Every structure is written in C-alpha cells, then in structure tokens.
Amino acid sequence: DAGITQSPRHKVTETGTPVTLRCHQTENHRYMYWYRQDPGHGLRLIHYSYGVKDTDKGEVSDGYSVSRSKTEDFLLTLESATSSQTSVYFCAISDLGTFSYEQYFGPGTRLTVT
Amino acid sequence: AQTVTQSQPEMSVQEAETVTLSCTYDTSESDYYLFWYKQPPSRQMILVIRQEAYKQQNATENRFSVNFQKAAKSFSLKISDSQLGDAAMYFCAYQDNAGNMLTFGGGTRLMVKP
C-alpha cells in the first residue's frame, strides 16, 4: 500500500469555523490531490499540487484553499466551513509510473459541518 | 470537459458467477487512460485495473478484465468467479494524457449473494 495518511479521520465542526485537513505521504511523489466524495457524484477534484508551492484549482474549488510547503504534506483548508462542505475528503498521490500517473488514495476524512 | 457515466447504480451477482459493470465516457482526446477503482465499506479506494487508450488489447488482472471499445467510448469491467469480498462500490475513472486529474463516474454498488 502507498504510504498515505490523512488527519483527522473524522471531524465534526460548526458552520463558520476554519478547518484544516492534512495529507502526508512517504512515497516522495510529485503530485498530490484533494477530492471530495458525495453520494451520486463519485469523487470530484478540489485542488491539486504538482510540486512544492505549485498548486492549481480543480472542478469544485470554491470555498477551499490548499498549501504545500513540503513534498510530503498537502493541506486543505476550509476558511469558513458551510454545511454544503459536509463530505468525505480523499487525498491522492501520483507520479509517473510505467505508463501513466496512477493515483493512489489515502483512507479519507469524514467531515461533518453542523 | 470530460464526463464519465455509470448507468447502473446497483448490481447483484451470485457468488462464483460473472458480472459486468458498464461505463461510458465522453472525450475529444485520442490518448488517455481509464481506470476502475473499488471502494469497500472500509471506504479505501483501491485501484483494480487500468487501460491505456493506445492499446487495443484489453487489460486483465486475475479475475478482473475490461472490455475497452474506443470508438464507442465504452469501458466495462467484468468480474469472473465473483467472491463475497468483491462486494463494494466500483468507480470508473478517466484520466487525460497530461495525467493531472481523474474524472469519476457516479459509481455502481455491487452486491454478491452467497
């Protein structure tokens, strides 16, 4: 299994509070991603990073920011959490394999915004 | 933008029998990658099989194989000799040649009956 951890694994927070989720990898992969999973939508990309301090927006980036100051860590921040951000959040990593940039996923963080 | 459609929200199969999960996608690209991921109740996203669009030969991984029809933009997953441990959500995913993000279908829940 790829060495990817996410913290916290579960979090309940109130509307309007800031929340930071952490993804940590031990694989030295260049690319890191944050997805959210909601019923009926599969996983949707929030932000991704292609190197230290290099990030870009994904499909559903509104209300989220990210930072990557080290290769191994990718942080996702909800500046002011809303109920619509209740979801399961997955981090993924990738690098050029034999044929493609296969992505490997962390265990997920369940976030509930009340 | 690419879209991925899984038209079967739920499927069931008898243990030891074969089941096929459907996936269609829309893209204007000629080079891309396709994946099937399995998500058991543990929530972990597990890569099952991948297919490179430039390869005509269908990918196989033990009991898992795909039927890749590039012209029809179809990418189905066949599970042979189904086992109880195959019960899970299955997601089809598309990745463009740049490899920056995955676009997921909405998922198919597979139930395996003993």
Coordinates of C-alpha atoms in Angstrom, one line a residue:
Chain A
D1 CA 0.0 0.0 0.0
A2 CA 1.1 3.5 -0.8
G3 CA 2.2 5.4 2.3
I4 CA -0.5 8.0 2.6
T5 CA -2.1 9.1 5.8
Q6 CA -4.8 11.7 6.4
S7 CA -5.6 13.5 9.6
P8 CA -8.0 13.8 11.2
R9 CA -10.0 10.8 10.1
H10 CA -13.2 12.2 11.4
K11 CA -14.2 15.7 12.4
V12 CA -17.4 17.5 13.4
T13 CA -17.3 21.3 13.3
E14 CA -19.7 24.2 13.3
T15 CA -20.7 26.4 10.5
G16 CA -18.3 29.4 10.1
T17 CA -15.3 27.8 11.8
P18 CA -12.0 27.2 9.9
V19 CA -10.9 23.6 9.3
T20 CA -7.6 22.2 8.0
L21 CA -7.2 18.7 6.8
R22 CA -3.7 17.2 6.4
C23 CA -2.4 14.7 3.9
H24 CA 1.0 13.2 4.5
Q25 CA 2.9 10.8 2.1
T26 CA 6.1 8.9 2.4
E27 CA 6.4 8.0 -1.3
N28 CA 8.1 11.2 -2.4
H29 CA 5.5 11.5 -5.2
R30 CA 5.4 14.8 -7.1
Y31 CA 1.7 15.1 -7.5
M32 CA -0.9 15.4 -4.7
Y33 CA -4.7 15.8 -5.0
W34 CA -7.7 16.6 -2.8
Y35 CA -11.1 15.1 -3.8
R36 CA -14.4 15.2 -2.1
Q37 CA -16.9 12.3 -2.3
D38 CA -20.7 12.9 -2.2
P39 CA -23.5 10.4 -2.9
G40 CA -24.2 10.2 -6.7
H41 CA -21.1 12.2 -7.7
G42 CA -18.3 9.8 -7.3
L43 CA -15.1 11.8 -6.4
R44 CA -14.6 15.3 -7.6
L45 CA -11.3 17.2 -7.7
I46 CA -11.0 20.2 -5.4
H47 CA -7.3 21.2 -5.8
Y48 CA -4.1 19.6 -6.8
S49 CA -0.4 20.2 -6.5
Y50 CA 2.4 19.4 -9.0
G51 CA 5.3 20.4 -6.7
V52 CA 6.2 22.3 -3.6
K53 CA 4.3 25.6 -3.6
D54 CA 2.8 24.7 -7.0
T55 CA -1.0 24.2 -6.9
D56 CA -4.0 24.6 -9.1
K57 CA -7.7 24.5 -8.9
G58 CA -9.9 21.6 -9.7
E59 CA -13.6 21.2 -10.5
V60 CA -15.0 22.2 -7.1
S61 CA -12.5 24.6 -5.6
D62 CA -14.8 27.4 -4.3
G63 CA -14.6 27.7 -0.5
Y64 CA -11.3 25.8 -0.3
S65 CA -7.6 26.7 -0.3
V66 CA -4.5 24.5 -0.2
S67 CA -0.9 24.7 0.6
R68 CA 2.2 22.6 0.0
S69 CA 5.3 23.7 1.7
K70 CA 7.0 20.3 1.7
T71 CA 6.9 17.4 -0.7
E72 CA 5.3 15.1 1.8
D73 CA 2.5 17.4 3.1
F74 CA -0.6 18.8 1.3
L75 CA -3.0 20.8 3.4
L76 CA -6.7 21.5 2.6
T77 CA -8.3 24.5 4.4
L78 CA -11.9 25.4 4.6
E79 CA -11.7 29.1 5.7
S80 CA -15.3 29.2 6.9
A81 CA -17.0 25.8 6.9
T82 CA -20.5 25.5 5.5
S83 CA -23.0 22.7 5.7
S84 CA -22.5 22.1 1.9
Q85 CA -18.9 21.1 2.7
T86 CA -20.1 18.1 4.7
S87 CA -18.4 15.3 2.8
V88 CA -15.8 12.6 2.7
Y89 CA -12.4 14.0 1.7
F90 CA -9.7 12.0 0.0
C91 CA -6.1 12.8 -0.7
A92 CA -4.3 11.1 -3.5
I93 CA -0.8 11.0 -4.8
S94 CA 0.8 10.1 -8.1
D95 CA 4.0 10.2 -10.1
L96 CA 4.9 8.9 -13.5
G97 CA 4.8 5.1 -13.4
T98 CA 5.5 2.7 -16.2
F99 CA 2.7 4.1 -18.4
S100 CA 0.7 6.7 -16.6
Y101 CA 0.2 8.8 -13.5
E102 CA -1.7 6.3 -11.5
Q103 CA -3.3 7.8 -8.4
Y104 CA -3.3 6.1 -5.0
F105 CA -5.6 7.2 -2.3
G106 CA -5.5 7.9 1.4
P107 CA -8.1 6.4 3.8
G108 CA -10.3 9.5 3.7
T109 CA -11.6 12.0 6.2
R110 CA -15.2 12.3 7.1
L111 CA -16.1 15.9 7.8
T112 CA -19.5 17.0 9.2
V113 CA -20.4 20.6 9.4
T114 CA -23.3 21.3 11.7
Chain B
A1 CA -14.9 18.8 -20.1
Q2 CA -14.8 15.0 -19.9
T3 CA -17.7 13.2 -18.4
V4 CA -17.9 9.6 -17.2
T5 CA -21.3 7.8 -16.8
Q6 CA -22.1 4.6 -14.9
S7 CA -25.6 3.8 -15.8
Q8 CA -26.1 1.0 -13.2
P9 CA -26.5 2.4 -9.7
E10 CA -26.7 -1.2 -8.3
M11 CA -25.9 -4.6 -9.5
S12 CA -26.1 -8.0 -7.9
V13 CA -24.4 -11.3 -8.7
Q14 CA -24.5 -14.8 -7.3
E15 CA -21.2 -16.0 -5.7
A16 CA -19.0 -17.7 -8.3
E17 CA -20.8 -16.2 -11.3
T18 CA -19.7 -13.5 -13.6
V19 CA -20.9 -9.9 -13.7
T20 CA -20.2 -6.9 -16.0
L21 CA -20.3 -3.3 -14.9
S22 CA -20.8 -0.6 -17.5
C23 CA -19.0 2.7 -18.0
T24 CA -19.1 5.2 -20.9
Y25 CA -17.2 8.4 -21.2
D26 CA -17.0 11.4 -23.4
T27 CA -13.8 12.9 -24.6
S28 CA -12.3 14.5 -27.7
E29 CA -8.8 13.3 -26.8
S30 CA -7.2 10.3 -28.5
D31 CA -4.7 9.5 -25.8
Y32 CA -5.9 8.9 -22.3
Y33 CA -6.2 6.4 -19.5
L34 CA -9.1 4.6 -17.9
F35 CA -9.3 3.0 -14.5
W36 CA -11.6 1.0 -12.3
Y37 CA -11.5 1.6 -8.6
K38 CA -13.1 -0.5 -5.9
Q39 CA -14.4 1.1 -2.7
P40 CA -15.3 -1.5 0.0
P41 CA -17.2 -0.5 3.2
S42 CA -13.9 0.5 4.7
R43 CA -14.0 3.5 2.3
Q44 CA -10.5 2.8 1.0
M45 CA -10.2 3.5 -2.8
I46 CA -8.4 0.5 -4.3
L47 CA -7.1 0.5 -7.9
V48 CA -8.4 -2.6 -9.6
I49 CA -7.4 -2.3 -13.3
R50 CA -6.2 0.3 -15.8
Q51 CA -6.3 0.6 -19.6
E52 CA -4.2 2.8 -21.9
A53 CA -6.3 4.1 -24.8
Y54 CA -3.5 3.5 -27.3
K55 CA -3.5 -0.2 -26.5
Q56 CA -6.1 -2.3 -28.4
Q57 CA -5.6 -5.3 -26.1
N58 CA -8.0 -5.4 -23.2
A59 CA -6.4 -5.3 -19.7
T60 CA -6.7 -8.2 -17.3
E61 CA -5.8 -8.6 -13.7
N62 CA -6.6 -12.1 -12.3
R63 CA -10.4 -12.3 -12.2
F64 CA -10.9 -8.8 -13.4
S65 CA -10.9 -7.9 -17.1
V66 CA -12.1 -5.0 -19.2
N67 CA -13.9 -4.6 -22.5
F68 CA -12.5 -1.4 -24.0
Q69 CA -14.3 -0.1 -27.0
K70 CA -12.6 3.1 -28.0
A71 CA -14.9 4.1 -30.9
A72 CA -17.9 3.6 -28.7
K73 CA -16.2 5.2 -25.7
S74 CA -17.1 2.3 -23.6
F75 CA -15.1 0.7 -20.8
S76 CA -16.8 -2.1 -19.0
L77 CA -15.4 -4.2 -16.1
K78 CA -16.0 -8.0 -16.0
I79 CA -15.6 -9.8 -12.7
S80 CA -15.3 -13.6 -13.1
D81 CA -15.9 -16.1 -10.3
S82 CA -17.4 -13.5 -8.0
Q83 CA -16.5 -13.6 -4.4
L84 CA -18.1 -12.2 -1.3
G85 CA -15.2 -9.9 -0.9
D86 CA -16.0 -8.3 -4.3
A87 CA -19.0 -6.6 -2.8
A88 CA -18.2 -2.9 -2.9
M89 CA -18.8 0.4 -4.8
Y90 CA -17.0 0.4 -8.1
F91 CA -15.9 3.6 -9.8
C92 CA -14.9 4.1 -13.4
A93 CA -12.4 7.0 -13.9
Y94 CA -10.9 8.8 -16.9
Q95 CA -7.5 10.5 -16.9
D96 CA -6.2 12.7 -19.7
N97 CA -2.8 12.3 -21.2
A98 CA -1.4 15.1 -19.0
G99 CA -2.3 13.0 -16.0
N100 CA -3.4 15.9 -13.8
M101 CA -6.8 14.7 -12.6
L102 CA -9.2 11.9 -12.6
T103 CA -12.8 12.3 -13.6
F104 CA -15.0 9.8 -11.9
G105 CA -18.4 8.2 -12.7
G106 CA -21.1 8.1 -10.1
G107 CA -20.3 4.6 -9.1
T108 CA -22.0 1.2 -9.2
R109 CA -22.8 -0.7 -6.0
L110 CA -22.1 -4.4 -6.4
M111 CA -23.8 -6.9 -4.1
V112 CA -22.6 -10.5 -4.0
K113 CA -25.2 -13.1 -2.9
P114 CA -23.9 -16.3 -1.2

